[in-house]
PDB file of N, CA, C and O in Angstrom:
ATOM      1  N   UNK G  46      16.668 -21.852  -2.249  1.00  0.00           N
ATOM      2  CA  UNK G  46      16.135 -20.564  -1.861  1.00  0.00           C
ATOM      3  C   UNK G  46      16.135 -20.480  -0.335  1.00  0.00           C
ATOM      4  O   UNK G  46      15.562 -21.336   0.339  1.00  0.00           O
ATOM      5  N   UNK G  47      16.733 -19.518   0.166  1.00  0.00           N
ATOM      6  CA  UNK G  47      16.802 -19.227   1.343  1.00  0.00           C
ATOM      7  C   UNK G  47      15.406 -18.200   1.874  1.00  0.00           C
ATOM      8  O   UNK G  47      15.136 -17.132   1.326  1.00  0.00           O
ATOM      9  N   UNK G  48      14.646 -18.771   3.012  1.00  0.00           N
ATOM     10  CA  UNK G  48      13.759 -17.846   3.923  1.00  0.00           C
ATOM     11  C   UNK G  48      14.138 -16.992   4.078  1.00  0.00           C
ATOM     12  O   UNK G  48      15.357 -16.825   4.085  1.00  0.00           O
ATOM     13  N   UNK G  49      13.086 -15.820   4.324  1.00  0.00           N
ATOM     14  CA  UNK G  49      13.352 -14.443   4.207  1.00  0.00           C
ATOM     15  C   UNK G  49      12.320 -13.870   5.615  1.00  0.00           C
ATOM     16  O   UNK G  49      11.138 -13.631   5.370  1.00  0.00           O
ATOM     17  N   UNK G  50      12.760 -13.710   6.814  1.00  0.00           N
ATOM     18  CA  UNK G  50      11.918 -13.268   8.124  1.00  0.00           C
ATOM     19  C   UNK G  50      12.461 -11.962   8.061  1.00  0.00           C
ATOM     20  O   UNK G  50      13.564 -11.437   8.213  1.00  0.00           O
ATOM     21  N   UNK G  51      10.683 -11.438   7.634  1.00  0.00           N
ATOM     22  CA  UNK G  51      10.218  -9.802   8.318  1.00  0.00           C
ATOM     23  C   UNK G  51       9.767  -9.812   9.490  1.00  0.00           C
ATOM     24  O   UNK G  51       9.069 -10.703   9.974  1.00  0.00           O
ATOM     25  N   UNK G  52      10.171  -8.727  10.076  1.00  0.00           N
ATOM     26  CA  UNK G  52       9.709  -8.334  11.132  1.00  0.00           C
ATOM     27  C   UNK G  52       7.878  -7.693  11.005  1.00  0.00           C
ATOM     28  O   UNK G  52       7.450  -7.023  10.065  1.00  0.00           O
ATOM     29  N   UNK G  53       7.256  -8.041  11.949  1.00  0.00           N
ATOM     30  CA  UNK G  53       5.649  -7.576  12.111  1.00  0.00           C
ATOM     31  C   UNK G  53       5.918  -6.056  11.662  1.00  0.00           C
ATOM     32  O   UNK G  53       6.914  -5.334  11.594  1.00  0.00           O
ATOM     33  N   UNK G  54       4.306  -5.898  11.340  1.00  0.00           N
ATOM     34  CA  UNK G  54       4.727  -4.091  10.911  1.00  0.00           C
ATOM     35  C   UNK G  54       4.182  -3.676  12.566  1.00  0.00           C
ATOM     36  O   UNK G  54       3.494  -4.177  13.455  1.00  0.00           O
ATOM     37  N   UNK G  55       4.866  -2.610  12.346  1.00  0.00           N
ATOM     38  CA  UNK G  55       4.902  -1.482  13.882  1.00  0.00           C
ATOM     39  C   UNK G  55       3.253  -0.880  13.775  1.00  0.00           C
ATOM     40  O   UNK G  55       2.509  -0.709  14.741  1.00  0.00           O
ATOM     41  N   UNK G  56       2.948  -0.639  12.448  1.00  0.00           N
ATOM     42  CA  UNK G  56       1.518   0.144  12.988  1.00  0.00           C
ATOM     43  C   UNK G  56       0.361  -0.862  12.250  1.00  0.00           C
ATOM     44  O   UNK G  56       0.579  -1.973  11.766  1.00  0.00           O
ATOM     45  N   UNK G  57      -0.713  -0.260  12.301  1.00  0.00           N
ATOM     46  CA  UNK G  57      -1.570  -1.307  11.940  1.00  0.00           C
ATOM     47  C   UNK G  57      -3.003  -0.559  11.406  1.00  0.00           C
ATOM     48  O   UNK G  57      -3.081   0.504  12.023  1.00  0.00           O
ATOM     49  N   UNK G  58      -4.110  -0.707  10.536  1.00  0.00           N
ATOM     50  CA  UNK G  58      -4.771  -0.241   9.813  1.00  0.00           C
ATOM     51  C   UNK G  58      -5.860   0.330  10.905  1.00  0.00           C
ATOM     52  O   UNK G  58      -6.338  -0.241  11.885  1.00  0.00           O
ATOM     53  N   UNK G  59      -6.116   1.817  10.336  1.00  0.00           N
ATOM     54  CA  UNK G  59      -7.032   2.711  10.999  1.00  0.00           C
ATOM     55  C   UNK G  59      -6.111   3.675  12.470  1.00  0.00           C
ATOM     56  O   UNK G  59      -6.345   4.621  13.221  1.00  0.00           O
ATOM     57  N   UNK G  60      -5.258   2.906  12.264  1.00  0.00           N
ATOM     58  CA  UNK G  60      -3.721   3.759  13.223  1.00  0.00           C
ATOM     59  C   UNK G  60      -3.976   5.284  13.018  1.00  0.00           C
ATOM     60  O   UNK G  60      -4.302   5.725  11.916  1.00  0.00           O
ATOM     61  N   UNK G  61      -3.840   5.950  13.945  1.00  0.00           N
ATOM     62  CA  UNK G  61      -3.275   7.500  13.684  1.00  0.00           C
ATOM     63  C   UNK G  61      -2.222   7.760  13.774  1.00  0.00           C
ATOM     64  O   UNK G  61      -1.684   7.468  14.842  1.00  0.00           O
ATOM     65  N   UNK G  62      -1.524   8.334  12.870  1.00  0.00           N
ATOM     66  CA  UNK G  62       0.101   8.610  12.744  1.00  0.00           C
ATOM     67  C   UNK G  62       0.571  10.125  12.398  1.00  0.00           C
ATOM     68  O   UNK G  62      -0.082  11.015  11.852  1.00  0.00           O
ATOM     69  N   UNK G  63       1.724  10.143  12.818  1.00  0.00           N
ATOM     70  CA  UNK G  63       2.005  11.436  12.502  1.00  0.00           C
ATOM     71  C   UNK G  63       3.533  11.048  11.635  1.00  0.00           C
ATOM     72  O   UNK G  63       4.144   9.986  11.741  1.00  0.00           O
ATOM     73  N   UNK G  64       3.861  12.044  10.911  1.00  0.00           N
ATOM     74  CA  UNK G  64       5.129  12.578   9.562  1.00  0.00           C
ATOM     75  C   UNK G  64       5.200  13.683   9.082  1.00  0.00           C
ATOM     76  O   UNK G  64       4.326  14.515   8.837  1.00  0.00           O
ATOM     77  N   UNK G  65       6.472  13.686   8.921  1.00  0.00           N
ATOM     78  CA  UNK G  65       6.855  15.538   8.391  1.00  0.00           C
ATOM     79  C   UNK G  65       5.842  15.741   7.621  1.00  0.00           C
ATOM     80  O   UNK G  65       5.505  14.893   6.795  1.00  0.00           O
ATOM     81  N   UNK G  66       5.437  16.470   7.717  1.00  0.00           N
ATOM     82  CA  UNK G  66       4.292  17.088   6.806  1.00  0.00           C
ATOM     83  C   UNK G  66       2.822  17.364   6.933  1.00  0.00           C
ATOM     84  O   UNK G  66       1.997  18.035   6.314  1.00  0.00           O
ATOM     85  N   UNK G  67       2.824  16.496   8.094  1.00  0.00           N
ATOM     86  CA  UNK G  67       1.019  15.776   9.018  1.00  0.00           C
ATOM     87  C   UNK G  67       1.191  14.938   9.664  1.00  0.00           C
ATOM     88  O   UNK G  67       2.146  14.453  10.269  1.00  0.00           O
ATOM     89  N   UNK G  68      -0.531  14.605   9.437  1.00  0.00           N
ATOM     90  CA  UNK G  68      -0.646  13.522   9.878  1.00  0.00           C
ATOM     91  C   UNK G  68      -1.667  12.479   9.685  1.00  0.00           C
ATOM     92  O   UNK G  68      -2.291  13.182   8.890  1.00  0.00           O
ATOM     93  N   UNK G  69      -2.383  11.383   9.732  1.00  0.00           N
ATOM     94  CA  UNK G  69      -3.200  10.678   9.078  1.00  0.00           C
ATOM     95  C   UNK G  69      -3.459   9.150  10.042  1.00  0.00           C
ATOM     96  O   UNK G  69      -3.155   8.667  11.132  1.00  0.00           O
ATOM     97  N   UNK G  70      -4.312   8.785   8.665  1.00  0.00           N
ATOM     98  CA  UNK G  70      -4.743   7.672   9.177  1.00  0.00           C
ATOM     99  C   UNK G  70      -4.341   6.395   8.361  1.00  0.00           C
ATOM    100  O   UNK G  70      -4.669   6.502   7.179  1.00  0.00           O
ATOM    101  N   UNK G  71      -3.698   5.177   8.686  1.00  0.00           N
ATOM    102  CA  UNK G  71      -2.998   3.924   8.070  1.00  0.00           C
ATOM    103  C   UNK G  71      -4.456   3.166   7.142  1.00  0.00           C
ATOM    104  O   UNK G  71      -5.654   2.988   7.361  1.00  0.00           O
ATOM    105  N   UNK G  72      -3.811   2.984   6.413  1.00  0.00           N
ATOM    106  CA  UNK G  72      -5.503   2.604   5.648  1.00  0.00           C
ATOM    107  C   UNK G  72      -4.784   1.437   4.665  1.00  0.00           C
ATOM    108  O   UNK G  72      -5.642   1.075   3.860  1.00  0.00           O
ATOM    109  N   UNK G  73      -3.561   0.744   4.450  1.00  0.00           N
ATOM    110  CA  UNK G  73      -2.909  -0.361   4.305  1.00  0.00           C
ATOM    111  C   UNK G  73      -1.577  -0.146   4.300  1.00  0.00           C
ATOM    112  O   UNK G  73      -0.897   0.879   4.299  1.00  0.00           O
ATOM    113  N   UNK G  74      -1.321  -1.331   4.297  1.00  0.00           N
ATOM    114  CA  UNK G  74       0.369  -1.652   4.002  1.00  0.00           C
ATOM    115  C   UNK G  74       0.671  -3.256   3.984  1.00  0.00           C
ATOM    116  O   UNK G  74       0.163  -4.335   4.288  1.00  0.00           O
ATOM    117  N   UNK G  75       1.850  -2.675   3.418  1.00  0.00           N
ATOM    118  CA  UNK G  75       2.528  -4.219   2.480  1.00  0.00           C
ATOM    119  C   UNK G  75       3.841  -4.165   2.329  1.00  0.00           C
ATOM    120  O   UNK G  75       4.532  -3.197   2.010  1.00  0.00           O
ATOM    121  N   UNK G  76       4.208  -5.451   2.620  1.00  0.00           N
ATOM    122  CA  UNK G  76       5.799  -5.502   2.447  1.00  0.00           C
ATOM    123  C   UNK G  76       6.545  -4.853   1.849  1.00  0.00           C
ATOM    124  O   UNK G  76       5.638  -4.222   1.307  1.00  0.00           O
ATOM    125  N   UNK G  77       7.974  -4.140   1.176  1.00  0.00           N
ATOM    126  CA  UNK G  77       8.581  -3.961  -0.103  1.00  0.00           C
ATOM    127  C   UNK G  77       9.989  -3.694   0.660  1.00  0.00           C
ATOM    128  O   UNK G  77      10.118  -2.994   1.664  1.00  0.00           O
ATOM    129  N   UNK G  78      11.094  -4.446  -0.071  1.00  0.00           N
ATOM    130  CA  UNK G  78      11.921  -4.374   0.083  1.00  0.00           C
ATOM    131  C   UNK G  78      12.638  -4.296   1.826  1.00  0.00           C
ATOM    132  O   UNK G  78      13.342  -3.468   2.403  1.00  0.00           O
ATOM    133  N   UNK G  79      12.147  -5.352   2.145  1.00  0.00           N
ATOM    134  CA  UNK G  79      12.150  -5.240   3.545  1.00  0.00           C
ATOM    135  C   UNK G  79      11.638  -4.763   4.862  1.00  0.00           C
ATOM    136  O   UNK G  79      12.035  -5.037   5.994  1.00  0.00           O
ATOM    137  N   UNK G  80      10.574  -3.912   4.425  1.00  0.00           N
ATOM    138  CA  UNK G  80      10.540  -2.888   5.666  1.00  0.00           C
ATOM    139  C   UNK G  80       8.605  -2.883   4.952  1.00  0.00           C
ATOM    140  O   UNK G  80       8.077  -3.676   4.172  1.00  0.00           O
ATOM    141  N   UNK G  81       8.084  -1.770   5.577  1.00  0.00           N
ATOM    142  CA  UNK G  81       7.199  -2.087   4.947  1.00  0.00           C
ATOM    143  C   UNK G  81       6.597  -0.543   4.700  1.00  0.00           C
ATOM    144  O   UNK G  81       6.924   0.462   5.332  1.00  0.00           O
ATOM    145  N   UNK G  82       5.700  -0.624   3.690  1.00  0.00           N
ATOM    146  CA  UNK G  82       5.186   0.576   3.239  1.00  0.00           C
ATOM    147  C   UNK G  82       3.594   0.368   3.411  1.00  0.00           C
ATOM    148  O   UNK G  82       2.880  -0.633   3.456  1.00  0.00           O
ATOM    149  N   UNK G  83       3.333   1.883   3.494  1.00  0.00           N
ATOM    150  CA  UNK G  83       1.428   2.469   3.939  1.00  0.00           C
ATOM    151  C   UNK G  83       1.047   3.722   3.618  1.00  0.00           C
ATOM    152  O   UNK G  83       1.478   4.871   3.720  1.00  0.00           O
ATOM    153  N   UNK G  84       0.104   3.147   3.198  1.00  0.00           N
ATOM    154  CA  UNK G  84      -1.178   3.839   2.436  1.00  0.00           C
ATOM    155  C   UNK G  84      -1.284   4.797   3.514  1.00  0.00           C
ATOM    156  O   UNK G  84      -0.891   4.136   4.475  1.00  0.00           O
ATOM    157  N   UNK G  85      -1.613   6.100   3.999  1.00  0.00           N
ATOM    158  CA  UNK G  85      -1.781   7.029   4.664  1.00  0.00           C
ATOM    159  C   UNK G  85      -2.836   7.908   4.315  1.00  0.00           C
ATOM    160  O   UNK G  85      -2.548   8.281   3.178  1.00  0.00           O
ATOM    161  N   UNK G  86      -3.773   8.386   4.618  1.00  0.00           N
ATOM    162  CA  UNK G  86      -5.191   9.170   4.420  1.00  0.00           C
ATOM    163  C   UNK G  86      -4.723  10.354   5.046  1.00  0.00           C
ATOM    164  O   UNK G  86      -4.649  10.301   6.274  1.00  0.00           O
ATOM    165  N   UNK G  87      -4.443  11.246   4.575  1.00  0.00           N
ATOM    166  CA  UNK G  87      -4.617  12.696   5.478  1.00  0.00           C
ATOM    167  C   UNK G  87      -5.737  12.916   5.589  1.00  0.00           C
ATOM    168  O   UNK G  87      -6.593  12.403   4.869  1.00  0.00           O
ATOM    169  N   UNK G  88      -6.041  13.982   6.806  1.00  0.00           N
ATOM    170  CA  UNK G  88      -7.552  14.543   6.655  1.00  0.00           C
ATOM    171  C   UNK G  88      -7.463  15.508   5.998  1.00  0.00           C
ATOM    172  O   UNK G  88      -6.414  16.152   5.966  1.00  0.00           O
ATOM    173  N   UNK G  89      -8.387  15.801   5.406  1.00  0.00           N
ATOM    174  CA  UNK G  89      -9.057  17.102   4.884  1.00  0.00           C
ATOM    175  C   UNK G  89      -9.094  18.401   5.611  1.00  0.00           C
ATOM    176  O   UNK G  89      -9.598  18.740   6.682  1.00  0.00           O
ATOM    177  N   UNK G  90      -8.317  19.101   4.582  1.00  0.00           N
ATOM    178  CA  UNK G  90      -8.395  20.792   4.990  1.00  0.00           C
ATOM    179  C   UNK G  90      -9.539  21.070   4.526  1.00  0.00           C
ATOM    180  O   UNK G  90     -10.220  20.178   4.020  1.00  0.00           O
ATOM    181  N   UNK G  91      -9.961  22.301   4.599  1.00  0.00           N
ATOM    182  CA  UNK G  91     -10.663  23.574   3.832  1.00  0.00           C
ATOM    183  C   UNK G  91     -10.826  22.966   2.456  1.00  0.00           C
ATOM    184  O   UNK G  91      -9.933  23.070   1.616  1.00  0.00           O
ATOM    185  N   UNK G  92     -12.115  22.247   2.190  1.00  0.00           N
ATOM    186  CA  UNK G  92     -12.132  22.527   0.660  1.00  0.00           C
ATOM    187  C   UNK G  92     -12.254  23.786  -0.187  1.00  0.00           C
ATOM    188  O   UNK G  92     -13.121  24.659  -0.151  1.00  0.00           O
ATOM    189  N   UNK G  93     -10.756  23.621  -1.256  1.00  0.00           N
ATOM    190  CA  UNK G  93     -10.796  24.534  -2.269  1.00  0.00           C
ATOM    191  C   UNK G  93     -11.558  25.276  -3.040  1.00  0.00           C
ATOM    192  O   UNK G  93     -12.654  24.871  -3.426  1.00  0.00           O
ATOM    193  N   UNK G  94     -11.037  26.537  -3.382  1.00  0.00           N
ATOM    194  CA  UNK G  94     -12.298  27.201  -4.278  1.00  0.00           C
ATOM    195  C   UNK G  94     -12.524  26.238  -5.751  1.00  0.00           C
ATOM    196  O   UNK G  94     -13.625  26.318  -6.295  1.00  0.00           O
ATOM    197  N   UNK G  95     -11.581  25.446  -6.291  1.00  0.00           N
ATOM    198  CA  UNK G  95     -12.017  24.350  -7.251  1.00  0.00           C
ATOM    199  C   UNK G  95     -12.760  23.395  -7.454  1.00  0.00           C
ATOM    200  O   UNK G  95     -13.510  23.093  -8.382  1.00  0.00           O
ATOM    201  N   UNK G  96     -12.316  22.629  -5.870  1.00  0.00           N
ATOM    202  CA  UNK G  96     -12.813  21.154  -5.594  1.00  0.00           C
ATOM    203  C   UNK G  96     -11.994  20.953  -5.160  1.00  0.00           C
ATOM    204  O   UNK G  96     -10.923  21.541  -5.013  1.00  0.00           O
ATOM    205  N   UNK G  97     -12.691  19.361  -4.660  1.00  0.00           N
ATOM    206  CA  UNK G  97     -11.278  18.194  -4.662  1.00  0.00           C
ATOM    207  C   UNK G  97     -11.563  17.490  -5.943  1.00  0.00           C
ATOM    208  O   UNK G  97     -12.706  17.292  -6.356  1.00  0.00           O
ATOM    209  N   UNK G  98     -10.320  17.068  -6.640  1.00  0.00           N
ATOM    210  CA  UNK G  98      -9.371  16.767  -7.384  1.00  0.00           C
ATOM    211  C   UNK G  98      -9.548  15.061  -7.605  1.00  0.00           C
ATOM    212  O   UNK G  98      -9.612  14.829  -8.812  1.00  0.00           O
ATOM    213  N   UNK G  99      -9.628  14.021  -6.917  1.00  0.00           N
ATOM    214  CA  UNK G  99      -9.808  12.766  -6.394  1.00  0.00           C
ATOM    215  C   UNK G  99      -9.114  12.422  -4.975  1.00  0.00           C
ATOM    216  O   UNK G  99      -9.254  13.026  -3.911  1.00  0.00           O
ATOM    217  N   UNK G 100      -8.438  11.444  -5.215  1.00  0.00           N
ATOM    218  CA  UNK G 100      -7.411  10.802  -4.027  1.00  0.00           C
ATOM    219  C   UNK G 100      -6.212  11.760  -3.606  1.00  0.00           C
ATOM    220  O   UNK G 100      -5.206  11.122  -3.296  1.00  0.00           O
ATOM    221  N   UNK G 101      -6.116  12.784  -3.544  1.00  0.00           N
ATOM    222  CA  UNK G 101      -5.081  14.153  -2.974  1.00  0.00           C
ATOM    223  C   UNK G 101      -4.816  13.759  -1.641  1.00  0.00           C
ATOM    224  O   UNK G 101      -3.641  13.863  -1.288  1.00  0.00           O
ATOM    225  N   UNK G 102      -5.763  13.263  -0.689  1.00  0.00           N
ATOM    226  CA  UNK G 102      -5.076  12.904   0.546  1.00  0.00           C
ATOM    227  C   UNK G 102      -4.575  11.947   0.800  1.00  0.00           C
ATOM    228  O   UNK G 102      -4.338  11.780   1.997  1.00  0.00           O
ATOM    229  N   UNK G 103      -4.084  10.631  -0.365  1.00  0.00           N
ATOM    230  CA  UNK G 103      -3.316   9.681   0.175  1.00  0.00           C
ATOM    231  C   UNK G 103      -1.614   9.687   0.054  1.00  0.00           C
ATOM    232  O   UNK G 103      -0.954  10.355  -0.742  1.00  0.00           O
ATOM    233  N   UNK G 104      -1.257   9.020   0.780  1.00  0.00           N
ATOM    234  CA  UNK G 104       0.410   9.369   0.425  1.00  0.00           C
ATOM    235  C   UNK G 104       1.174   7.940   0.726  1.00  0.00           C
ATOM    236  O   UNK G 104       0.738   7.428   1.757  1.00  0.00           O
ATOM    237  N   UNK G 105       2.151   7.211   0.115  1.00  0.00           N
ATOM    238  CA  UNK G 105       2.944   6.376   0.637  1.00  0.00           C
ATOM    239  C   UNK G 105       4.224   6.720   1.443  1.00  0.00           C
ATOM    240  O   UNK G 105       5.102   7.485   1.043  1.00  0.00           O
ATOM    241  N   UNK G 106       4.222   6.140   2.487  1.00  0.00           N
ATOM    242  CA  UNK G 106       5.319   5.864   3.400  1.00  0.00           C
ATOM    243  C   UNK G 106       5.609   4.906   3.843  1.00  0.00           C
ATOM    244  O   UNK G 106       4.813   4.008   4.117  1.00  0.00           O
ATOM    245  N   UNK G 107       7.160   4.863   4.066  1.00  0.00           N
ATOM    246  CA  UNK G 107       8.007   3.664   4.385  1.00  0.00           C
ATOM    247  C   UNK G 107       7.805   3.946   5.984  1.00  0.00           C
ATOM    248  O   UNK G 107       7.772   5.046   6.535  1.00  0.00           O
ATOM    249  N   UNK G 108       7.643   2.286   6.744  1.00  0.00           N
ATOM    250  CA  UNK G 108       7.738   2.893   7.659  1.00  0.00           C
ATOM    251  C   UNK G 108       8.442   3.788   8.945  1.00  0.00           C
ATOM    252  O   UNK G 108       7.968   4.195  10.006  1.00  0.00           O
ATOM    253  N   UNK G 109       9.751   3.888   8.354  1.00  0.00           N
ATOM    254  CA  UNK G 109      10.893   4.745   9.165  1.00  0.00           C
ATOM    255  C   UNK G 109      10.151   5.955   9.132  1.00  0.00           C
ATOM    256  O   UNK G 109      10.339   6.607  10.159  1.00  0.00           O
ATOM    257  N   UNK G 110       9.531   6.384   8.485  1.00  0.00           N
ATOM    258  CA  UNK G 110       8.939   7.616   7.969  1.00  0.00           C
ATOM    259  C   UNK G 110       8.088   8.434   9.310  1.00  0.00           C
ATOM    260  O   UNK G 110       8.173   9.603   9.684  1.00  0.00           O
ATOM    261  N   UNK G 111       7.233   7.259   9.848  1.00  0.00           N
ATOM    262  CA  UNK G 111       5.766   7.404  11.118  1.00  0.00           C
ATOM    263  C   UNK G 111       6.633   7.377  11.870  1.00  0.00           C
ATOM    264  O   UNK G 111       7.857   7.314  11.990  1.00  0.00           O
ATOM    265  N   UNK G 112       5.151   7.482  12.682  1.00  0.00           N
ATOM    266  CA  UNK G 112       5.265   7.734  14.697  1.00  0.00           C
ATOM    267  C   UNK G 112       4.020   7.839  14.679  1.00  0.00           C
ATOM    268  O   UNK G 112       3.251   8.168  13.776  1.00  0.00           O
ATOM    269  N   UNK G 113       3.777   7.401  16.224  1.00  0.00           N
ATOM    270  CA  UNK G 113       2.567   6.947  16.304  1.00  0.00           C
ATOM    271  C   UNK G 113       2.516   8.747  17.031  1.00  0.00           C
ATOM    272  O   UNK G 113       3.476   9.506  17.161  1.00  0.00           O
ATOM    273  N   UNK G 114       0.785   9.049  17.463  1.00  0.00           N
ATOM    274  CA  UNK G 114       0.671  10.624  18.077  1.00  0.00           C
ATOM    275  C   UNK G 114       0.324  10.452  19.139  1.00  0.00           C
ATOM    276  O   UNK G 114       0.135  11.409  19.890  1.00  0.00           O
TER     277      UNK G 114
END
């Protein structure tokens, strides 16, 4: 079996980031397939005339995805 060196991740937990779509806060991440993927928290709009729903503001991204703001 041959070693396998990742590179450090670029952002790091409680990070503010920005991505098409928003922007948020890093709340984990973990290896996959090379590169690494994160848990992302949007903030909260306007709560709905329904509710909230549960976990609606989290989202996964790879990290090619971010940028820091």
């Amino acid at each position: 079996m041959t070693p396998t060196f990742m590179k450090l991740p670029k952002f790091r937990n409680t990070q503010w980031v920005r991505f098409v779509g928003g922007e948020g806060i890093v709340r984990s991440y973990t290896p996959e397939s090379g590169t690494w993927t994160y848990l992302i928290e949007m903030a909260l709009g306007l709560e709905p005339d329904f509710g909230r729903m549960g976990a609606e503001t989290m989202i996964l991204l790879s990290e090619e995805d971010l940028r820091t703001t």
